[in-house]
GROMACS .gro file of C-alpha atoms in nm:
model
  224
    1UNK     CA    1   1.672   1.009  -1.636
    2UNK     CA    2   1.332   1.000  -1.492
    3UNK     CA    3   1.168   0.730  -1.297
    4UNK     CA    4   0.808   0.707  -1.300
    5UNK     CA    5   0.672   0.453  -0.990
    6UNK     CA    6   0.263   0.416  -0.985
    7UNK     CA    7   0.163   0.233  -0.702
    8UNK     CA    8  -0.132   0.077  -0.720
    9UNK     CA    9  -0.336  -0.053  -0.381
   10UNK     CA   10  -0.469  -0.394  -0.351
   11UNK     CA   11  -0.892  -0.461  -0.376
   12UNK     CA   12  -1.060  -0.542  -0.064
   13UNK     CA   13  -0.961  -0.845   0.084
   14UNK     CA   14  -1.227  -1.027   0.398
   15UNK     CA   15  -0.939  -0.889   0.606
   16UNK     CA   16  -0.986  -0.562   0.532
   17UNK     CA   17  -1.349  -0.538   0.493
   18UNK     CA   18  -1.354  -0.623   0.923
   19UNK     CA   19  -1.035  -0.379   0.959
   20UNK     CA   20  -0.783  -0.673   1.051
   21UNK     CA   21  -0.430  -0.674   1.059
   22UNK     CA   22  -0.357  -0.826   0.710
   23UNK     CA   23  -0.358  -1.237   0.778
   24UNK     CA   24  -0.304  -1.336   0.408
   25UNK     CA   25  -0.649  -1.378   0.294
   26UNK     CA   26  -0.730  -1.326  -0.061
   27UNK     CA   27  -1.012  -1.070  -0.227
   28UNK     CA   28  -1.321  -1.078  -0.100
   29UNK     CA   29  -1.641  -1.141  -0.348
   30UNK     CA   30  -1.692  -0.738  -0.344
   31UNK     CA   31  -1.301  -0.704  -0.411
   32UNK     CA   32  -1.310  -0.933  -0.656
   33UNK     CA   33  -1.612  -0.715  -0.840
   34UNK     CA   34  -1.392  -0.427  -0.829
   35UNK     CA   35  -1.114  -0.524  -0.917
   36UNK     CA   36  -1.241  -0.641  -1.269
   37UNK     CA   37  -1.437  -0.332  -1.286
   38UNK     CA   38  -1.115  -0.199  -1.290
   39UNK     CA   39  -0.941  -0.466  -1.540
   40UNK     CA   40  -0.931  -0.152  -1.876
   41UNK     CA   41  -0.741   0.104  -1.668
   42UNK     CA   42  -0.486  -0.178  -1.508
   43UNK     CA   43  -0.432  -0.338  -1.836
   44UNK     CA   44  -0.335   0.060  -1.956
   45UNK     CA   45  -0.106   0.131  -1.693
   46UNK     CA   46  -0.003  -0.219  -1.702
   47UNK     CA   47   0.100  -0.187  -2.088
   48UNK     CA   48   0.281   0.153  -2.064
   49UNK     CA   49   0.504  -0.004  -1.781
   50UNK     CA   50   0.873  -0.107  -1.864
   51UNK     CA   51   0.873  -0.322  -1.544
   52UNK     CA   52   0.638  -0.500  -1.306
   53UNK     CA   53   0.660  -0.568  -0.951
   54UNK     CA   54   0.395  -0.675  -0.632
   55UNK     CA   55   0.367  -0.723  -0.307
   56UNK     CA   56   0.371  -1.122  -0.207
   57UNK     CA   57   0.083  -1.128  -0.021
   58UNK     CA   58  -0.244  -1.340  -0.178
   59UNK     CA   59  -0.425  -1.033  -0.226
   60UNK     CA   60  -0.174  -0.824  -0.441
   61UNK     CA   61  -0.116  -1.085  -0.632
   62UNK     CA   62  -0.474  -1.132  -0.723
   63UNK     CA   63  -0.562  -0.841  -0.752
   64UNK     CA   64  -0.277  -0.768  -1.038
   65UNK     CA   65  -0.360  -1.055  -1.185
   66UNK     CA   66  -0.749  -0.930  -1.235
   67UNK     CA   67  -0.610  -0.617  -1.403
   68UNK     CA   68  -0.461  -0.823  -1.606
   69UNK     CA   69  -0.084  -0.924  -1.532
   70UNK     CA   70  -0.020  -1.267  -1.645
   71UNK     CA   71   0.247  -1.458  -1.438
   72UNK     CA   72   0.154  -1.239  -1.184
   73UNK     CA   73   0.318  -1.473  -0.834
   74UNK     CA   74   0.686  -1.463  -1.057
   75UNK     CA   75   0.665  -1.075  -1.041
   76UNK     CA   76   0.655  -1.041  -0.598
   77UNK     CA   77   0.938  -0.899  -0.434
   78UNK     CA   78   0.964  -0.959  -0.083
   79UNK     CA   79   1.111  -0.640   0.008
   80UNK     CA   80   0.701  -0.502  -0.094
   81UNK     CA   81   0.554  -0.708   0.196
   82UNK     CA   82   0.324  -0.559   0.428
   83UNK     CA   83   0.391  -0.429   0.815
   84UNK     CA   84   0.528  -0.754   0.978
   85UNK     CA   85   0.249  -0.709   1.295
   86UNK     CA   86   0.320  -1.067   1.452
   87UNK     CA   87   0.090  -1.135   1.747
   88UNK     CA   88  -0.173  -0.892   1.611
   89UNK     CA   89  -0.209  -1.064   1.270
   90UNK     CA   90  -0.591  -1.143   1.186
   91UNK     CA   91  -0.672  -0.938   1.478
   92UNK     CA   92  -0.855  -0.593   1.487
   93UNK     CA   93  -0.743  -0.251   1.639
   94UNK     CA   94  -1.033  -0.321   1.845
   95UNK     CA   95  -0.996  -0.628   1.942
   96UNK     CA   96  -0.567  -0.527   2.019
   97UNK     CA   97  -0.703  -0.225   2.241
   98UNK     CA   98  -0.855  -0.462   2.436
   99UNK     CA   99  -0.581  -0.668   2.499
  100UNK     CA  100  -0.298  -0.457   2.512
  101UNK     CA  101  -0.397  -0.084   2.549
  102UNK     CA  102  -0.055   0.046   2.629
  103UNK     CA  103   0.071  -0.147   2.321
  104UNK     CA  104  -0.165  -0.006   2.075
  105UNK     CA  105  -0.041   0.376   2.271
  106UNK     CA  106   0.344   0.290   2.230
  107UNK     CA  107   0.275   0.202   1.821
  108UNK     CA  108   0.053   0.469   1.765
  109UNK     CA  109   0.338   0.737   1.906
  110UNK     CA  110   0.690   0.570   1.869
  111UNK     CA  111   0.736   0.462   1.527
  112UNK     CA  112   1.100   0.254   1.663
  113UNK     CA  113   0.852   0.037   1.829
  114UNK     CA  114   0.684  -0.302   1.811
  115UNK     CA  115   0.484  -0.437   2.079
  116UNK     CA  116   0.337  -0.658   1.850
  117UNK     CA  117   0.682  -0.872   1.840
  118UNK     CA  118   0.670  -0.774   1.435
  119UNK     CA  119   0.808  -0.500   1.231
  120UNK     CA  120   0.840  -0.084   1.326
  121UNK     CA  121   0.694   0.163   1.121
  122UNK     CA  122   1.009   0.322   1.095
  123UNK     CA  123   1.202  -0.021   0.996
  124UNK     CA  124   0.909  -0.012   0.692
  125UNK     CA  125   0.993   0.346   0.618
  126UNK     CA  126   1.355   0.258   0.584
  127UNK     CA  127   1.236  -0.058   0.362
  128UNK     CA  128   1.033   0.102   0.138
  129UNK     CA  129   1.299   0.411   0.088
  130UNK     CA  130   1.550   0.179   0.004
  131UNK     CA  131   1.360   0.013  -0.221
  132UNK     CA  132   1.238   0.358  -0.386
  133UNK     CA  133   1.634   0.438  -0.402
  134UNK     CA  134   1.719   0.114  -0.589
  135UNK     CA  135   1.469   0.124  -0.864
  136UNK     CA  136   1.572   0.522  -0.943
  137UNK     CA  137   1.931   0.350  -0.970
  138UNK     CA  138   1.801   0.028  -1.239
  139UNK     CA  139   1.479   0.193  -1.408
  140UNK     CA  140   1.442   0.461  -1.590
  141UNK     CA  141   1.113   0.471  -1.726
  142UNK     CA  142   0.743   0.340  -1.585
  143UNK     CA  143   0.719   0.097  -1.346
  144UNK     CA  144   0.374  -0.067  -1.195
  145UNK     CA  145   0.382  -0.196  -0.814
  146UNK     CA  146   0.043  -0.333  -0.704
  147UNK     CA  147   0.155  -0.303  -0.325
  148UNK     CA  148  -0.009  -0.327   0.023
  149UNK     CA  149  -0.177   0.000   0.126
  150UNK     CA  150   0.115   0.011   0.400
  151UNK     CA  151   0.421  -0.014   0.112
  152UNK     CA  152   0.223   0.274  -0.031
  153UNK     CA  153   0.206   0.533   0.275
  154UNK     CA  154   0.600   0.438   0.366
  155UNK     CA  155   0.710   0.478  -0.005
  156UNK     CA  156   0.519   0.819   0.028
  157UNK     CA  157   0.653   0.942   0.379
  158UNK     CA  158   0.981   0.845   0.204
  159UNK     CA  159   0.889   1.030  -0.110
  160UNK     CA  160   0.802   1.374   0.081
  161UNK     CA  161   1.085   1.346   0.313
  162UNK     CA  162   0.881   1.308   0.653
  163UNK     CA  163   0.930   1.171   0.942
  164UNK     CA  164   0.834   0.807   0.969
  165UNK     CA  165   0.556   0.937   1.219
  166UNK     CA  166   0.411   1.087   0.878
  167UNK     CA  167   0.279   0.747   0.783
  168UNK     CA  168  -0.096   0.741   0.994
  169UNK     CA  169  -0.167   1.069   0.821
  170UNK     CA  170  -0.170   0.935   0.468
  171UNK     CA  171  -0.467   0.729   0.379
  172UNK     CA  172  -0.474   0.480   0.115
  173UNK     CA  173  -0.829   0.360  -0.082
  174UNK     CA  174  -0.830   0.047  -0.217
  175UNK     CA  175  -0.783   0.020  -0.599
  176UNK     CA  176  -0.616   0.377  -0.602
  177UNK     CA  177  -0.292   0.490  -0.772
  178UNK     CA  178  -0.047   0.691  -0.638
  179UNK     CA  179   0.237   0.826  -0.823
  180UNK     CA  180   0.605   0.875  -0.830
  181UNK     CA  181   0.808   1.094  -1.028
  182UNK     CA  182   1.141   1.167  -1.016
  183UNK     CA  183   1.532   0.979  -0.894
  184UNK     CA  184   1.662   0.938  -0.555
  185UNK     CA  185   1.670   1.199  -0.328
  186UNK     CA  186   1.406   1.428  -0.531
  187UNK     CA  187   1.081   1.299  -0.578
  188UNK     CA  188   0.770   1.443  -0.735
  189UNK     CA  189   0.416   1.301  -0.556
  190UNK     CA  190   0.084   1.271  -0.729
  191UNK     CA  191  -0.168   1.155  -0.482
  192UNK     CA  192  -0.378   0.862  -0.492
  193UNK     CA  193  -0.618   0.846  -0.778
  194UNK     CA  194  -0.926   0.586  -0.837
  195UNK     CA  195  -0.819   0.333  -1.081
  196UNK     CA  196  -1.083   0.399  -1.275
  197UNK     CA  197  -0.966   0.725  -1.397
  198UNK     CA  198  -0.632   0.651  -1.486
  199UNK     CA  199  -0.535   0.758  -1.798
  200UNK     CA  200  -0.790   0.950  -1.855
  201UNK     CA  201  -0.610   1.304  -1.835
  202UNK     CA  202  -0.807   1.377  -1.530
  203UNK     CA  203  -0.843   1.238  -1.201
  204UNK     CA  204  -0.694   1.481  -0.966
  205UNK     CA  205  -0.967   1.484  -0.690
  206UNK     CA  206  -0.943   1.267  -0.357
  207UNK     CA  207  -0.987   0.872  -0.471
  208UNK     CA  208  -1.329   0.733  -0.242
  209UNK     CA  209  -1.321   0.634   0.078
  210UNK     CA  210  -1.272   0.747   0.429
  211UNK     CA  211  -1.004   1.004   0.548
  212UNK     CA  212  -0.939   1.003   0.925
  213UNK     CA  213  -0.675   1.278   0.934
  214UNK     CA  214  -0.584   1.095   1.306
  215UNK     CA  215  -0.351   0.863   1.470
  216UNK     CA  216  -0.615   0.623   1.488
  217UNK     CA  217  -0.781   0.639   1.157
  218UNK     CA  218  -0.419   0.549   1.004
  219UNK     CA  219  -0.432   0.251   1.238
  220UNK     CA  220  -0.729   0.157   1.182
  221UNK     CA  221  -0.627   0.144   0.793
  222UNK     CA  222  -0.298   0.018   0.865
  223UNK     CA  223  -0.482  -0.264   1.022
  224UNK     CA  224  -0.674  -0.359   0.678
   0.00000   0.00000   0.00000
């Protein structure tokens, strides 16, 4: 049978509003907004969903619970956190470049590596596949993840069968979905859509924001 996975992006959180490495902050005011702008077309995709999962951090969780998920901090699964990024945590790309210029080089190209002392992109490639892999096995039917912008690029790299590399060329808006189709091993992708039109039938342009296309511009959303 088929599995159907949307992924649904966090609101803006302070941290991501000044491009920092996720540190666990919440929404920001303007997130916040947003995300209960956005309250009708969660609480749709919300009630057409067999199962519920999120990303732990403070942010996911709030923002699922503004669509509308009650008993939202029972639903986390730890295997949905974020890019480990240890020393560079609350930092900015800017601020890392600075610092440690040949670190920032060796992430940006080598996706085994972690100068940061944290997690590799590949080891959150391999995380988020497995985790794709295990719900195809246990659901069959719709499933909502409100997950870190970073859970979302690996699950797609994973999805299209790239290399883990793949991940800085997919951006992620906030408050987009992205959708899964599909079982293990064959997946169908339907890019990342603004929350808003979910559900309406249409919705098949490019969600708002910014879309680098580079190495850097990845980063520089991998570090919000």
């Amino acid at each position: 049978m088929t599995t159907r996975v949307t992924l649904i992006s966090p609101a803006r959180s302070e941290s991501s509003e000044a491009f920092r490495f996720d540190d666990g902050r919440s929404l920001s005011a303007a997130g916040l907004r947003d995300a209960r702008r956005a309250r009708a077309a969660g609480e749709a995709l919300l009630r057409a969903a067999g199962a519920k999962v999120l990303s732990p951090s403070p942010r996911c969780v709030r923002t699922a619970e503004e669509l509308g998920l009650s008993g939202a901090a029972s639903l986390t699964d730890v295997r949905l956190s974020g890019c480990a990024t240890g020393r560079w945590r609350g930092r900015t790309l800017e601020e890392v470049g600075a610092a440690d210029p040949e670190g920032v080089a060796r992430w940006l190209s080598d996706p085994e590596s972690a100068p940061h002392g944290g997690e590799s992109v590949a080891a959150l490639c391999a995380r988020a596949g497995e985790w794709l892999a295990d719900l195809a096995d246990r659901e069959h039917g719709r499933v909502v993840a409100v997950v870190e912008p970073d859970v979302v690029r690996a699950a797609v790299v994973c999805a299209l069968g790239a290399p883990a590399g793949g991940l800085w060329r997919v951006d992620v808006a906030p408050l987009t979905a992205t959708e899964l189709s599909g079982r293990a091993g064959r997946w169908n992708l339907r890019a990342g859509r603004a929350l808003a039109d979910c559900g309406d039938g249409h919705g098949h342009g490019e969600a708002g924001g910014d879309h680098h296309g580079e190495e850097e511009g990845g980063a520089r959303q991998a570090s919000s």
